[in-house]
């Protein structure tokens, strides 16, 4: 089924220059691929990969209700609210309806999303129970590490990891198996992402003023907003030199390593 769709897309798009791209998902609303040649469309499992000139891949997934239609380019661009993506060239327009996933990524990173992506926090098919199930599969793993693993659930970056764990009073190093309410953790992450998805900045405190946006993220050495204990920062032990994106921030008082 998906393979067949990929063949149709490949037939309509491959080897042709895009004259228009229309991403009707918030995250990629400003992405414009016009002027680039489509190399190929292919399927990997249930994932559709449209590889475009410049090392870019348009990754989509049909999930439950998605479908693609290929129309002549002369047809008026669809106004249907179910349309998530339109890729058009001089001859054809490929119109994706109700796609469960639409994202643009470097072609070299396809491996990260194919076949092992967990439920997407901002996806139409978000499934908290499935995310919790995946997290629980490795009970000894530190919760901070587990939340960043996109194979468990997709969408939490380092900022949201730090902020969610602070708000739940959880040390980043607490093993997943002794986190009482994982569902509350992932639902909080979803609410924070939802609240910020339309904005350029990321605010978890409710205060968008500069320097007030976060509870602990980026605040190493500063006083915790709740208890005034200095916020700590560290990389993950055993991972070699901590890189900036791997640094975690936490309040040792509000987020004790053992049970609260
Ligand atoms: Zn504190």
PDB file of N, CA and C and ligand atoms in Angstrom, residues 166 224-229 251-255, ligand 1:
ATOM      1  N   UNK A 166      11.703  19.389  36.118  1.00  0.00           N
ATOM      2  CA  UNK A 166      11.624  20.337  37.235  1.00  0.00           C
ATOM      3  C   UNK A 166      10.174  20.443  37.729  1.00  0.00           C
ATOM      4  N   UNK A 224      17.254  28.919  42.046  1.00  0.00           N
ATOM      5  CA  UNK A 224      15.998  28.262  41.664  1.00  0.00           C
ATOM      6  C   UNK A 224      14.841  29.229  41.926  1.00  0.00           C
ATOM      7  N   UNK A 225      13.907  29.303  40.994  1.00  0.00           N
ATOM      8  CA  UNK A 225      12.797  30.252  41.132  1.00  0.00           C
ATOM      9  C   UNK A 225      11.849  29.862  42.265  1.00  0.00           C
ATOM     10  N   UNK A 226      11.922  28.604  42.694  1.00  0.00           N
ATOM     11  CA  UNK A 226      11.034  28.165  43.767  1.00  0.00           C
ATOM     12  C   UNK A 226      11.707  28.184  45.124  1.00  0.00           C
ATOM     13  N   UNK A 227      12.978  27.715  45.196  1.00  0.00           N
ATOM     14  CA  UNK A 227      13.588  27.518  46.516  1.00  0.00           C
ATOM     15  C   UNK A 227      14.906  28.254  46.696  1.00  0.00           C
ATOM     16  N   UNK A 228      15.388  28.933  45.650  1.00  0.00           N
ATOM     17  CA  UNK A 228      16.613  29.742  45.697  1.00  0.00           C
ATOM     18  C   UNK A 228      17.904  28.923  45.768  1.00  0.00           C
ATOM     19  N   UNK A 229      17.814  27.598  45.773  1.00  0.00           N
ATOM     20  CA  UNK A 229      19.018  26.762  45.666  1.00  0.00           C
ATOM     21  C   UNK A 229      19.645  26.982  44.285  1.00  0.00           C
ATOM     22  N   UNK A 251      17.378  21.500  39.698  1.00  0.00           N
ATOM     23  CA  UNK A 251      17.510  22.013  41.055  1.00  0.00           C
ATOM     24  C   UNK A 251      17.613  20.807  41.988  1.00  0.00           C
ATOM     25  N   UNK A 252      18.759  20.656  42.679  1.00  0.00           N
ATOM     26  CA  UNK A 252      18.970  19.473  43.520  1.00  0.00           C
ATOM     27  C   UNK A 252      18.002  19.430  44.694  1.00  0.00           C
ATOM     28  N   UNK A 253      17.421  20.554  45.045  1.00  0.00           N
ATOM     29  CA  UNK A 253      16.484  20.574  46.166  1.00  0.00           C
ATOM     30  C   UNK A 253      15.067  20.216  45.722  1.00  0.00           C
ATOM     31  N   UNK A 254      14.624  20.837  44.623  1.00  0.00           N
ATOM     32  CA  UNK A 254      13.264  20.560  44.125  1.00  0.00           C
ATOM     33  C   UNK A 254      13.186  19.212  43.408  1.00  0.00           C
ATOM     34  N   UNK A 255      14.341  18.704  42.964  1.00  0.00           N
ATOM     35  CA  UNK A 255      14.363  17.469  42.172  1.00  0.00           C
ATOM     36  C   UNK A 255      15.313  16.461  42.815  1.00  0.00           C
TER      37      UNK A 255
HETATM   38 ZN1  LIG B   1      14.459  24.474  43.781  1.00  0.00          ZN
END
